[in-house]
């Protein structure tokens, strides 16, 4: 492992913490994903999204969001591409891609995520997505 990789793995910089969360999610590594979340995390999925609501605790987030996405979608991935950082706030412009298991329809939609990072852990998350695209992929 290079020194740079070691630095990234241990970094508490807000953008690095958020990036590790995306990498863990994409790899299906729920343990690593939970490690990026504060014990009192508040994770909010947007109104109109199939999993709308606020989830608390790392276990609540992975069980209520990531595990449920895996039940309904094949290859669910959040592709992070642009980071905007202001102190503890990190806004990520990204794209969701997946295939709905019931309809076979693909999903490819732009999203924005707002993270708040404190003490090297994500304490708050809020999702912004055009939920009509998600619903269209879920209906015949």
mmCIF file of N, CA and C in Angstrom:
data_model
loop_
_atom_site.group_PDB
_atom_site.id
_atom_site.type_symbol
_atom_site.label_atom_id
_atom_site.label_comp_id
_atom_site.label_asym_id
_atom_site.label_seq_id
_atom_site.Cartn_x
_atom_site.Cartn_y
_atom_site.Cartn_z
ATOM 1 N N UNK A 1 0.855 -1.177 0.000
ATOM 2 C CA UNK A 1 0.000 0.000 0.000
ATOM 3 C C UNK A 1 0.896 1.233 0.000
ATOM 4 N N UNK A 2 0.585 2.176 -0.835
ATOM 5 C CA UNK A 2 1.392 3.389 -0.916
ATOM 6 C C UNK A 2 1.066 4.309 0.261
ATOM 7 N N UNK A 3 1.974 5.242 0.493
ATOM 8 C CA UNK A 3 1.734 6.210 1.571
ATOM 9 C C UNK A 3 0.476 7.010 1.280
ATOM 10 N N UNK A 4 0.249 7.345 -0.009
ATOM 11 C CA UNK A 4 -0.939 8.115 -0.369
ATOM 12 C C UNK A 4 -2.204 7.316 -0.062
ATOM 13 N N UNK A 5 -2.211 6.014 -0.375
ATOM 14 C CA UNK A 5 -3.380 5.176 -0.094
ATOM 15 C C UNK A 5 -3.615 5.079 1.406
ATOM 16 N N UNK A 6 -2.533 4.949 2.182
ATOM 17 C CA UNK A 6 -2.661 4.891 3.632
ATOM 18 C C UNK A 6 -3.233 6.205 4.155
ATOM 19 N N UNK A 7 -2.749 7.324 3.617
ATOM 20 C CA UNK A 7 -3.250 8.620 4.044
ATOM 21 C C UNK A 7 -4.736 8.753 3.756
ATOM 22 N N UNK A 8 -5.176 8.322 2.576
ATOM 23 C CA UNK A 8 -6.592 8.396 2.212
ATOM 24 C C UNK A 8 -7.426 7.539 3.155
ATOM 25 N N UNK A 9 -6.971 6.332 3.459
ATOM 26 C CA UNK A 9 -7.728 5.410 4.312
ATOM 27 C C UNK A 9 -7.896 5.946 5.723
ATOM 28 N N UNK A 10 -6.930 6.745 6.189
ATOM 29 C CA UNK A 10 -6.979 7.268 7.557
ATOM 30 C C UNK A 10 -7.443 8.716 7.622
ATOM 31 N N UNK A 11 -7.592 9.350 6.480
ATOM 32 C CA UNK A 11 -7.915 10.772 6.452
ATOM 33 C C UNK A 11 -9.286 11.056 7.053
ATOM 34 N N UNK A 12 -9.346 12.135 7.828
ATOM 35 C CA UNK A 12 -10.637 12.594 8.362
ATOM 36 C C UNK A 12 -11.153 13.804 7.588
ATOM 37 N N UNK A 13 -10.476 14.153 6.491
ATOM 38 C CA UNK A 13 -10.948 15.255 5.658
ATOM 39 C C UNK A 13 -12.348 14.901 5.147
ATOM 40 N N UNK A 14 -13.292 15.828 5.233
ATOM 41 C CA UNK A 14 -14.672 15.508 4.855
ATOM 42 C C UNK A 14 -14.828 14.855 3.481
ATOM 43 N N UNK A 15 -14.152 15.356 2.454
ATOM 44 C CA UNK A 15 -14.293 14.760 1.123
ATOM 45 C C UNK A 15 -13.763 13.326 1.100
ATOM 46 N N UNK A 16 -12.676 13.036 1.826
ATOM 47 C CA UNK A 16 -12.133 11.673 1.863
ATOM 48 C C UNK A 16 -13.088 10.723 2.570
ATOM 49 N N UNK A 17 -13.693 11.173 3.659
ATOM 50 C CA UNK A 17 -14.662 10.342 4.385
ATOM 51 C C UNK A 17 -15.840 9.998 3.470
ATOM 52 N N UNK A 18 -16.337 10.995 2.754
ATOM 53 C CA UNK A 18 -17.465 10.780 1.843
ATOM 54 C C UNK A 18 -17.053 9.846 0.711
ATOM 55 N N UNK A 19 -15.871 10.051 0.142
ATOM 56 C CA UNK A 19 -15.402 9.191 -0.951
ATOM 57 C C UNK A 19 -15.298 7.741 -0.484
ATOM 58 N N UNK A 20 -14.798 7.501 0.723
ATOM 59 C CA UNK A 20 -14.720 6.125 1.241
ATOM 60 C C UNK A 20 -16.114 5.502 1.347
ATOM 61 N N UNK A 21 -17.106 6.315 1.698
ATOM 62 C CA UNK A 21 -18.481 5.820 1.777
ATOM 63 C C UNK A 21 -18.954 5.358 0.406
ATOM 64 N N UNK A 22 -18.684 6.140 -0.641
ATOM 65 C CA UNK A 22 -19.080 5.743 -1.996
ATOM 66 C C UNK A 22 -18.358 4.467 -2.431
ATOM 67 N N UNK A 23 -17.072 4.380 -2.155
ATOM 68 C CA UNK A 23 -16.310 3.187 -2.530
ATOM 69 C C UNK A 23 -16.838 1.948 -1.808
ATOM 70 N N UNK A 24 -17.136 2.085 -0.528
ATOM 71 C CA UNK A 24 -17.669 0.954 0.237
ATOM 72 C C UNK A 24 -19.031 0.539 -0.305
ATOM 73 N N UNK A 25 -19.866 1.514 -0.614
ATOM 74 C CA UNK A 25 -21.186 1.216 -1.157
ATOM 75 C C UNK A 25 -21.075 0.485 -2.490
ATOM 76 N N UNK A 26 -20.223 0.987 -3.374
ATOM 77 C CA UNK A 26 -20.063 0.375 -4.695
ATOM 78 C C UNK A 26 -19.531 -1.056 -4.594
ATOM 79 N N UNK A 27 -18.706 -1.309 -3.578
ATOM 80 C CA UNK A 27 -18.141 -2.645 -3.378
ATOM 81 C C UNK A 27 -19.080 -3.565 -2.607
ATOM 82 N N UNK A 28 -20.187 -3.024 -2.108
ATOM 83 C CA UNK A 28 -21.098 -3.826 -1.293
ATOM 84 C C UNK A 28 -20.535 -4.130 0.087
ATOM 85 N N UNK A 29 -19.573 -3.337 0.526
ATOM 86 C CA UNK A 29 -18.916 -3.538 1.820
ATOM 87 C C UNK A 29 -19.669 -2.746 2.891
ATOM 88 N N UNK A 30 -20.729 -3.356 3.428
ATOM 89 C CA UNK A 30 -21.569 -2.651 4.399
ATOM 90 C C UNK A 30 -20.843 -2.360 5.698
ATOM 91 N N UNK A 31 -19.886 -3.200 6.069
ATOM 92 C CA UNK A 31 -19.122 -2.944 7.293
ATOM 93 C C UNK A 31 -18.290 -1.676 7.140
ATOM 94 N N UNK A 32 -17.614 -1.519 6.009
ATOM 95 C CA UNK A 32 -16.825 -0.311 5.771
ATOM 96 C C UNK A 32 -17.737 0.900 5.651
ATOM 97 N N UNK A 33 -18.897 0.731 5.042
ATOM 98 C CA UNK A 33 -19.847 1.834 4.919
ATOM 99 C C UNK A 33 -20.307 2.281 6.310
ATOM 100 N N UNK A 34 -20.668 1.311 7.160
ATOM 101 C CA UNK A 34 -21.089 1.659 8.524
ATOM 102 C C UNK A 34 -19.975 2.387 9.276
ATOM 103 N N UNK A 35 -18.715 2.023 9.019
ATOM 104 C CA UNK A 35 -17.581 2.661 9.706
ATOM 105 C C UNK A 35 -17.464 4.143 9.346
ATOM 106 N N UNK A 36 -18.000 4.536 8.187
ATOM 107 C CA UNK A 36 -17.928 5.948 7.785
ATOM 108 C C UNK A 36 -19.042 6.786 8.416
ATOM 109 N N UNK A 37 -19.997 6.126 9.074
ATOM 110 C CA UNK A 37 -21.169 6.807 9.628
ATOM 111 C C UNK A 37 -21.044 6.979 11.139
ATOM 112 N N UNK A 38 -21.433 8.148 11.617
ATOM 113 C CA UNK A 38 -21.436 8.414 13.063
ATOM 114 C C UNK A 38 -22.534 7.579 13.729
ATOM 115 N N UNK A 39 -22.365 7.238 15.001
ATOM 116 C CA UNK A 39 -23.388 6.452 15.709
ATOM 117 C C UNK A 39 -24.770 7.108 15.683
ATOM 118 N N UNK A 40 -24.807 8.443 15.658
ATOM 119 C CA UNK A 40 -26.087 9.160 15.662
ATOM 120 C C UNK A 40 -26.418 9.761 14.294
ATOM 121 N N UNK A 41 -25.928 9.141 13.231
ATOM 122 C CA UNK A 41 -26.152 9.628 11.870
ATOM 123 C C UNK A 41 -27.645 9.804 11.575
ATOM 124 N N UNK A 42 -27.955 10.816 10.777
ATOM 125 C CA UNK A 42 -29.313 11.012 10.246
ATOM 126 C C UNK A 42 -29.187 10.991 8.733
ATOM 127 N N UNK A 43 -29.786 9.989 8.096
ATOM 128 C CA UNK A 43 -29.660 9.734 6.664
ATOM 129 C C UNK A 43 -31.044 9.882 6.048
ATOM 130 N N UNK A 44 -31.245 10.920 5.229
ATOM 131 C CA UNK A 44 -32.569 11.213 4.697
ATOM 132 C C UNK A 44 -32.646 10.951 3.207
ATOM 133 N N UNK A 45 -33.544 10.034 2.848
ATOM 134 C CA UNK A 45 -33.875 9.752 1.455
ATOM 135 C C UNK A 45 -35.060 10.640 1.106
ATOM 136 N N UNK A 46 -35.022 11.239 -0.060
ATOM 137 C CA UNK A 46 -35.964 12.270 -0.475
ATOM 138 C C UNK A 46 -37.415 11.780 -0.532
ATOM 139 N N UNK A 47 -38.330 12.679 -0.188
ATOM 140 C CA UNK A 47 -39.766 12.392 -0.345
ATOM 141 C C UNK A 47 -40.025 12.024 -1.802
ATOM 142 N N UNK A 48 -40.815 10.988 -2.024
ATOM 143 C CA UNK A 48 -41.101 10.511 -3.372
ATOM 144 C C UNK A 48 -40.179 9.389 -3.809
ATOM 145 N N UNK A 49 -39.030 9.245 -3.159
ATOM 146 C CA UNK A 49 -38.115 8.133 -3.438
ATOM 147 C C UNK A 49 -38.703 6.886 -2.774
ATOM 148 N N UNK A 50 -38.517 5.705 -3.370
ATOM 149 C CA UNK A 50 -39.134 4.499 -2.783
ATOM 150 C C UNK A 50 -38.796 4.257 -1.309
ATOM 151 N N UNK A 51 -37.637 4.695 -0.863
ATOM 152 C CA UNK A 51 -37.224 4.487 0.533
ATOM 153 C C UNK A 51 -37.268 5.788 1.331
ATOM 154 N N UNK A 52 -38.161 6.705 0.944
ATOM 155 C CA UNK A 52 -38.236 8.029 1.575
ATOM 156 C C UNK A 52 -38.313 7.927 3.086
ATOM 157 N N UNK A 53 -37.589 8.820 3.734
ATOM 158 C CA UNK A 53 -37.617 8.879 5.192
ATOM 159 C C UNK A 53 -36.234 9.135 5.738
ATOM 160 N N UNK A 54 -36.154 9.235 7.053
ATOM 161 C CA UNK A 54 -34.876 9.454 7.727
ATOM 162 C C UNK A 54 -34.525 8.213 8.533
ATOM 163 N N UNK A 55 -33.312 7.738 8.320
ATOM 164 C CA UNK A 55 -32.803 6.540 8.982
ATOM 165 C C UNK A 55 -31.720 6.961 9.954
ATOM 166 N N UNK A 56 -31.672 6.287 11.076
ATOM 167 C CA UNK A 56 -30.697 6.625 12.113
ATOM 168 C C UNK A 56 -29.889 5.387 12.479
ATOM 169 N N UNK A 57 -28.703 5.604 12.921
ATOM 170 C CA UNK A 57 -27.665 4.625 13.279
ATOM 171 C C UNK A 57 -27.083 3.998 12.008
ATOM 172 N N UNK A 58 -25.803 3.639 12.052
ATOM 173 C CA UNK A 58 -25.193 2.999 10.892
ATOM 174 C C UNK A 58 -25.929 1.723 10.460
ATOM 175 N N UNK A 59 -26.357 0.929 11.426
ATOM 176 C CA UNK A 59 -27.082 -0.303 11.108
ATOM 177 C C UNK A 59 -28.444 0.012 10.490
ATOM 178 N N UNK A 60 -29.098 1.045 10.983
ATOM 179 C CA UNK A 60 -30.382 1.456 10.426
ATOM 180 C C UNK A 60 -30.262 1.927 8.992
ATOM 181 N N UNK A 61 -29.168 2.626 8.680
ATOM 182 C CA UNK A 61 -28.946 3.105 7.314
ATOM 183 C C UNK A 61 -28.691 1.936 6.376
ATOM 184 N N UNK A 62 -27.794 1.037 6.756
ATOM 185 C CA UNK A 62 -27.481 -0.055 5.823
ATOM 186 C C UNK A 62 -28.656 -1.018 5.672
ATOM 187 N N UNK A 63 -29.379 -1.302 6.761
ATOM 188 C CA UNK A 63 -30.533 -2.206 6.657
ATOM 189 C C UNK A 63 -31.703 -1.535 5.936
ATOM 190 N N UNK A 64 -31.940 -0.267 6.251
ATOM 191 C CA UNK A 64 -33.109 0.423 5.708
ATOM 192 C C UNK A 64 -32.933 0.948 4.302
ATOM 193 N N UNK A 65 -31.686 1.163 3.887
ATOM 194 C CA UNK A 65 -31.447 1.733 2.564
ATOM 195 C C UNK A 65 -30.662 0.751 1.688
ATOM 196 N N UNK A 66 -29.411 0.491 2.006
ATOM 197 C CA UNK A 66 -28.554 -0.287 1.116
ATOM 198 C C UNK A 66 -29.060 -1.717 0.901
ATOM 199 N N UNK A 67 -29.446 -2.381 1.975
ATOM 200 C CA UNK A 67 -29.930 -3.766 1.821
ATOM 201 C C UNK A 67 -31.251 -3.800 1.061
ATOM 202 N N UNK A 68 -32.116 -2.814 1.267
ATOM 203 C CA UNK A 68 -33.397 -2.777 0.551
ATOM 204 C C UNK A 68 -33.196 -2.432 -0.925
ATOM 205 N N UNK A 69 -32.239 -1.544 -1.229
ATOM 206 C CA UNK A 69 -31.942 -1.269 -2.631
ATOM 207 C C UNK A 69 -31.482 -2.541 -3.338
ATOM 208 N N UNK A 70 -30.637 -3.319 -2.659
ATOM 209 C CA UNK A 70 -30.123 -4.564 -3.249
ATOM 210 C C UNK A 70 -31.244 -5.581 -3.492
ATOM 211 N N UNK A 71 -32.314 -5.524 -2.709
ATOM 212 C CA UNK A 71 -33.445 -6.437 -2.909
ATOM 213 C C UNK A 71 -34.228 -6.093 -4.171
ATOM 214 N N UNK A 72 -34.323 -4.794 -4.502
ATOM 215 C CA UNK A 72 -35.175 -4.338 -5.605
ATOM 216 C C UNK A 72 -34.426 -4.026 -6.895
ATOM 217 N N UNK A 73 -33.110 -3.870 -6.819
ATOM 218 C CA UNK A 73 -32.330 -3.420 -7.970
ATOM 219 C C UNK A 73 -31.086 -4.277 -8.155
ATOM 220 N N UNK A 74 -30.736 -4.528 -9.401
ATOM 221 C CA UNK A 74 -29.445 -5.139 -9.717
ATOM 222 C C UNK A 74 -28.453 -4.028 -10.013
ATOM 223 N N UNK A 75 -27.233 -4.202 -9.517
ATOM 224 C CA UNK A 75 -26.119 -3.306 -9.841
ATOM 225 C C UNK A 75 -26.371 -1.851 -9.432
ATOM 226 N N UNK A 76 -27.099 -1.626 -8.323
ATOM 227 C CA UNK A 76 -27.333 -0.246 -7.863
ATOM 228 C C UNK A 76 -25.978 0.380 -7.537
ATOM 229 N N UNK A 77 -25.672 1.488 -8.201
ATOM 230 C CA UNK A 77 -24.411 2.176 -7.960
ATOM 231 C C UNK A 77 -24.635 3.680 -7.978
ATOM 232 N N UNK A 78 -24.017 4.354 -7.023
ATOM 233 C CA UNK A 78 -23.969 5.809 -7.018
ATOM 234 C C UNK A 78 -22.578 6.194 -7.511
ATOM 235 N N UNK A 79 -22.522 6.768 -8.698
ATOM 236 C CA UNK A 79 -21.258 7.179 -9.319
ATOM 237 C C UNK A 79 -20.991 8.631 -8.952
ATOM 238 N N UNK A 80 -20.088 8.852 -8.023
ATOM 239 C CA UNK A 80 -19.760 10.211 -7.578
ATOM 240 C C UNK A 80 -18.775 10.821 -8.563
ATOM 241 N N UNK A 81 -19.036 12.083 -8.966
ATOM 242 C CA UNK A 81 -18.094 12.682 -9.895
ATOM 243 C C UNK A 81 -17.637 14.086 -9.531
ATOM 244 N N UNK A 82 -18.464 14.891 -8.897
ATOM 245 C CA UNK A 82 -18.064 16.256 -8.568
ATOM 246 C C UNK A 82 -18.294 16.509 -7.088
ATOM 247 N N UNK A 83 -17.257 16.992 -6.423
ATOM 248 C CA UNK A 83 -17.332 17.300 -4.997
ATOM 249 C C UNK A 83 -17.225 18.799 -4.796
ATOM 250 N N UNK A 84 -18.118 19.336 -3.987
ATOM 251 C CA UNK A 84 -18.073 20.741 -3.593
ATOM 252 C C UNK A 84 -17.983 20.745 -2.073
ATOM 253 N N UNK A 85 -16.886 21.275 -1.549
ATOM 254 C CA UNK A 85 -16.615 21.182 -0.116
ATOM 255 C C UNK A 85 -16.581 22.577 0.491
ATOM 256 N N UNK A 86 -17.305 22.729 1.593
ATOM 257 C CA UNK A 86 -17.298 23.967 2.367
ATOM 258 C C UNK A 86 -17.256 23.572 3.837
ATOM 259 N N UNK A 87 -16.068 23.513 4.392
ATOM 260 C CA UNK A 87 -15.915 23.100 5.784
ATOM 261 C C UNK A 87 -16.372 21.671 5.978
ATOM 262 N N UNK A 88 -17.348 21.489 6.859
ATOM 263 C CA UNK A 88 -17.850 20.136 7.146
ATOM 264 C C UNK A 88 -18.925 19.690 6.156
ATOM 265 N N UNK A 89 -19.309 20.561 5.245
ATOM 266 C CA UNK A 89 -20.336 20.251 4.251
ATOM 267 C C UNK A 89 -19.698 19.788 2.953
ATOM 268 N N UNK A 90 -20.202 18.664 2.443
ATOM 269 C CA UNK A 90 -19.743 18.123 1.175
ATOM 270 C C UNK A 90 -20.975 17.857 0.320
ATOM 271 N N UNK A 91 -21.039 18.507 -0.829
ATOM 272 C CA UNK A 91 -22.103 18.246 -1.794
ATOM 273 C C UNK A 91 -21.473 17.464 -2.936
ATOM 274 N N UNK A 92 -22.101 16.355 -3.289
ATOM 275 C CA UNK A 92 -21.588 15.511 -4.358
ATOM 276 C C UNK A 92 -22.637 15.432 -5.458
ATOM 277 N N UNK A 93 -22.196 15.748 -6.667
ATOM 278 C CA UNK A 93 -23.032 15.532 -7.839
ATOM 279 C C UNK A 93 -22.678 14.148 -8.350
ATOM 280 N N UNK A 94 -23.705 13.356 -8.590
ATOM 281 C CA UNK A 94 -23.469 11.950 -8.896
ATOM 282 C C UNK A 94 -24.525 11.442 -9.870
ATOM 283 N N UNK A 95 -24.493 10.150 -10.104
ATOM 284 C CA UNK A 95 -25.453 9.498 -10.983
ATOM 285 C C UNK A 95 -25.767 8.125 -10.392
ATOM 286 N N UNK A 96 -27.043 7.789 -10.329
ATOM 287 C CA UNK A 96 -27.443 6.437 -9.957
ATOM 288 C C UNK A 96 -27.618 5.634 -11.238
ATOM 289 N N UNK A 97 -27.070 4.424 -11.244
ATOM 290 C CA UNK A 97 -27.381 3.471 -12.307
ATOM 291 C C UNK A 97 -27.772 2.157 -11.649
ATOM 292 N N UNK A 98 -28.731 1.478 -12.279
ATOM 293 C CA UNK A 98 -29.214 0.196 -11.764
ATOM 294 C C UNK A 98 -30.200 -0.379 -12.773
ATOM 295 N N UNK A 99 -30.618 -1.607 -12.507
ATOM 296 C CA UNK A 99 -31.685 -2.245 -13.278
ATOM 297 C C UNK A 99 -32.702 -2.763 -12.275
ATOM 298 N N UNK A 100 -33.959 -2.372 -12.453
ATOM 299 C CA UNK A 100 -34.998 -2.828 -11.533
ATOM 300 C C UNK A 100 -35.252 -4.318 -11.728
ATOM 301 N N UNK A 101 -35.266 -5.068 -10.647
ATOM 302 C CA UNK A 101 -35.439 -6.519 -10.717
ATOM 303 C C UNK A 101 -36.825 -6.924 -11.189
ATOM 304 N N UNK A 102 -37.855 -6.147 -10.854
ATOM 305 C CA UNK A 102 -39.223 -6.523 -11.243
ATOM 306 C C UNK A 102 -39.542 -6.188 -12.686
ATOM 307 N N UNK A 103 -39.066 -5.042 -13.172
ATOM 308 C CA UNK A 103 -39.430 -4.608 -14.528
ATOM 309 C C UNK A 103 -38.345 -4.859 -15.559
ATOM 310 N N UNK A 104 -37.100 -5.011 -15.119
ATOM 311 C CA UNK A 104 -35.981 -5.143 -16.044
ATOM 312 C C UNK A 104 -35.562 -3.820 -16.664
ATOM 313 N N UNK A 105 -36.191 -2.726 -16.236
ATOM 314 C CA UNK A 105 -35.878 -1.407 -16.800
ATOM 315 C C UNK A 105 -34.623 -0.825 -16.145
ATOM 316 N N UNK A 106 -33.787 -0.190 -16.965
ATOM 317 C CA UNK A 106 -32.597 0.454 -16.407
ATOM 318 C C UNK A 106 -32.931 1.812 -15.810
ATOM 319 N N UNK A 107 -32.101 2.220 -14.872
ATOM 320 C CA UNK A 107 -32.180 3.543 -14.260
ATOM 321 C C UNK A 107 -30.851 4.234 -14.505
ATOM 322 N N UNK A 108 -30.903 5.480 -14.923
ATOM 323 C CA UNK A 108 -29.711 6.304 -15.095
ATOM 324 C C UNK A 108 -30.154 7.732 -14.841
ATOM 325 N N UNK A 109 -29.914 8.229 -13.627
ATOM 326 C CA UNK A 109 -30.442 9.531 -13.225
ATOM 327 C C UNK A 109 -29.395 10.307 -12.431
ATOM 328 N N UNK A 110 -29.339 11.610 -12.661
ATOM 329 C CA UNK A 110 -28.439 12.484 -11.911
ATOM 330 C C UNK A 110 -29.007 12.733 -10.517
ATOM 331 N N UNK A 111 -28.107 12.864 -9.554
ATOM 332 C CA UNK A 111 -28.492 13.112 -8.167
ATOM 333 C C UNK A 111 -27.518 14.102 -7.536
ATOM 334 N N UNK A 112 -27.945 14.677 -6.446
ATOM 335 C CA UNK A 112 -27.057 15.480 -5.594
ATOM 336 C C UNK A 112 -27.210 14.957 -4.173
ATOM 337 N N UNK A 113 -26.100 14.844 -3.499
ATOM 338 C CA UNK A 113 -26.079 14.397 -2.105
ATOM 339 C C UNK A 113 -25.398 15.467 -1.260
ATOM 340 N N UNK A 114 -25.997 15.777 -0.120
ATOM 341 C CA UNK A 114 -25.393 16.712 0.827
ATOM 342 C C UNK A 114 -25.013 15.937 2.081
ATOM 343 N N UNK A 115 -23.735 15.930 2.374
ATOM 344 C CA UNK A 115 -23.210 15.263 3.561
ATOM 345 C C UNK A 115 -22.703 16.311 4.544
ATOM 346 N N UNK A 116 -22.838 16.023 5.834
ATOM 347 C CA UNK A 116 -22.167 16.786 6.880
ATOM 348 C C UNK A 116 -21.237 15.805 7.581
ATOM 349 N N UNK A 117 -19.955 16.178 7.672
ATOM 350 C CA UNK A 117 -18.934 15.305 8.251
ATOM 351 C C UNK A 117 -18.317 16.005 9.451
ATOM 352 N N UNK A 118 -18.292 15.295 10.575
ATOM 353 C CA UNK A 118 -17.656 15.804 11.797
ATOM 354 C C UNK A 118 -16.836 14.693 12.422
ATOM 355 N N UNK A 119 -15.651 15.041 12.877
ATOM 356 C CA UNK A 119 -14.812 14.059 13.568
ATOM 357 C C UNK A 119 -14.513 12.831 12.734
ATOM 358 N N UNK A 120 -14.432 13.002 11.427
ATOM 359 C CA UNK A 120 -14.082 11.884 10.555
ATOM 360 C C UNK A 120 -15.223 10.930 10.252
ATOM 361 N N UNK A 121 -16.469 11.329 10.561
ATOM 362 C CA UNK A 121 -17.624 10.476 10.276
ATOM 363 C C UNK A 121 -18.773 11.313 9.718
ATOM 364 N N UNK A 122 -19.589 10.658 8.915
ATOM 365 C CA UNK A 122 -20.767 11.310 8.348
ATOM 366 C C UNK A 122 -21.837 11.387 9.430
ATOM 367 N N UNK A 123 -22.287 12.598 9.726
ATOM 368 C CA UNK A 123 -23.325 12.776 10.744
ATOM 369 C C UNK A 123 -24.696 13.051 10.128
ATOM 370 N N UNK A 124 -24.683 13.523 8.861
ATOM 371 C CA UNK A 124 -25.958 13.831 8.218
ATOM 372 C C UNK A 124 -25.819 13.636 6.710
ATOM 373 N N UNK A 125 -26.899 13.144 6.096
ATOM 374 C CA UNK A 125 -26.953 12.943 4.652
ATOM 375 C C UNK A 125 -28.345 13.337 4.179
ATOM 376 N N UNK A 126 -28.400 14.018 3.032
ATOM 377 C CA UNK A 126 -29.681 14.321 2.417
ATOM 378 C C UNK A 126 -29.550 14.102 0.914
ATOM 379 N N UNK A 127 -30.522 13.382 0.369
ATOM 380 C CA UNK A 127 -30.546 13.022 -1.043
ATOM 381 C C UNK A 127 -31.471 13.949 -1.826
ATOM 382 N N UNK A 128 -31.045 14.298 -3.038
ATOM 383 C CA UNK A 128 -31.876 15.054 -3.984
ATOM 384 C C UNK A 128 -31.838 14.306 -5.314
ATOM 385 N N UNK A 129 -32.998 13.886 -5.805
ATOM 386 C CA UNK A 129 -33.061 13.111 -7.045
ATOM 387 C C UNK A 129 -34.419 13.335 -7.697
ATOM 388 N N UNK A 130 -34.462 13.244 -9.012
ATOM 389 C CA UNK A 130 -35.740 13.301 -9.718
ATOM 390 C C UNK A 130 -36.414 11.941 -9.546
ATOM 391 N N UNK A 131 -37.314 11.877 -8.593
ATOM 392 C CA UNK A 131 -37.926 10.598 -8.237
ATOM 393 C C UNK A 131 -38.811 10.035 -9.348
ATOM 394 N N UNK A 132 -39.248 10.870 -10.293
ATOM 395 C CA UNK A 132 -40.062 10.368 -11.408
ATOM 396 C C UNK A 132 -39.273 9.361 -12.240
ATOM 397 N N UNK A 133 -37.971 9.594 -12.417
ATOM 398 C CA UNK A 133 -37.145 8.649 -13.166
ATOM 399 C C UNK A 133 -37.067 7.308 -12.442
ATOM 400 N N UNK A 134 -36.970 7.363 -11.120
ATOM 401 C CA UNK A 134 -36.889 6.130 -10.312
ATOM 402 C C UNK A 134 -38.230 5.384 -10.419
ATOM 403 N N UNK A 135 -39.337 6.093 -10.237
ATOM 404 C CA UNK A 135 -40.649 5.446 -10.330
ATOM 405 C C UNK A 135 -40.892 4.861 -11.718
ATOM 406 N N UNK A 136 -40.460 5.570 -12.771
ATOM 407 C CA UNK A 136 -40.638 5.066 -14.142
ATOM 408 C C UNK A 136 -39.915 3.730 -14.334
ATOM 409 N N UNK A 137 -38.733 3.605 -13.762
ATOM 410 C CA UNK A 137 -37.992 2.355 -13.897
ATOM 411 C C UNK A 137 -38.629 1.222 -13.104
ATOM 412 N N UNK A 138 -39.463 1.577 -12.108
ATOM 413 C CA UNK A 138 -40.087 0.564 -11.253
ATOM 414 C C UNK A 138 -41.467 0.137 -11.734
ATOM 415 N N UNK A 139 -42.001 0.778 -12.770
ATOM 416 C CA UNK A 139 -43.343 0.445 -13.227
ATOM 417 C C UNK A 139 -43.314 -0.003 -14.682
ATOM 418 N N UNK A 140 -44.215 -0.915 -14.975
ATOM 419 C CA UNK A 140 -44.305 -1.424 -16.357
ATOM 420 C C UNK A 140 -44.984 -0.451 -17.274
#
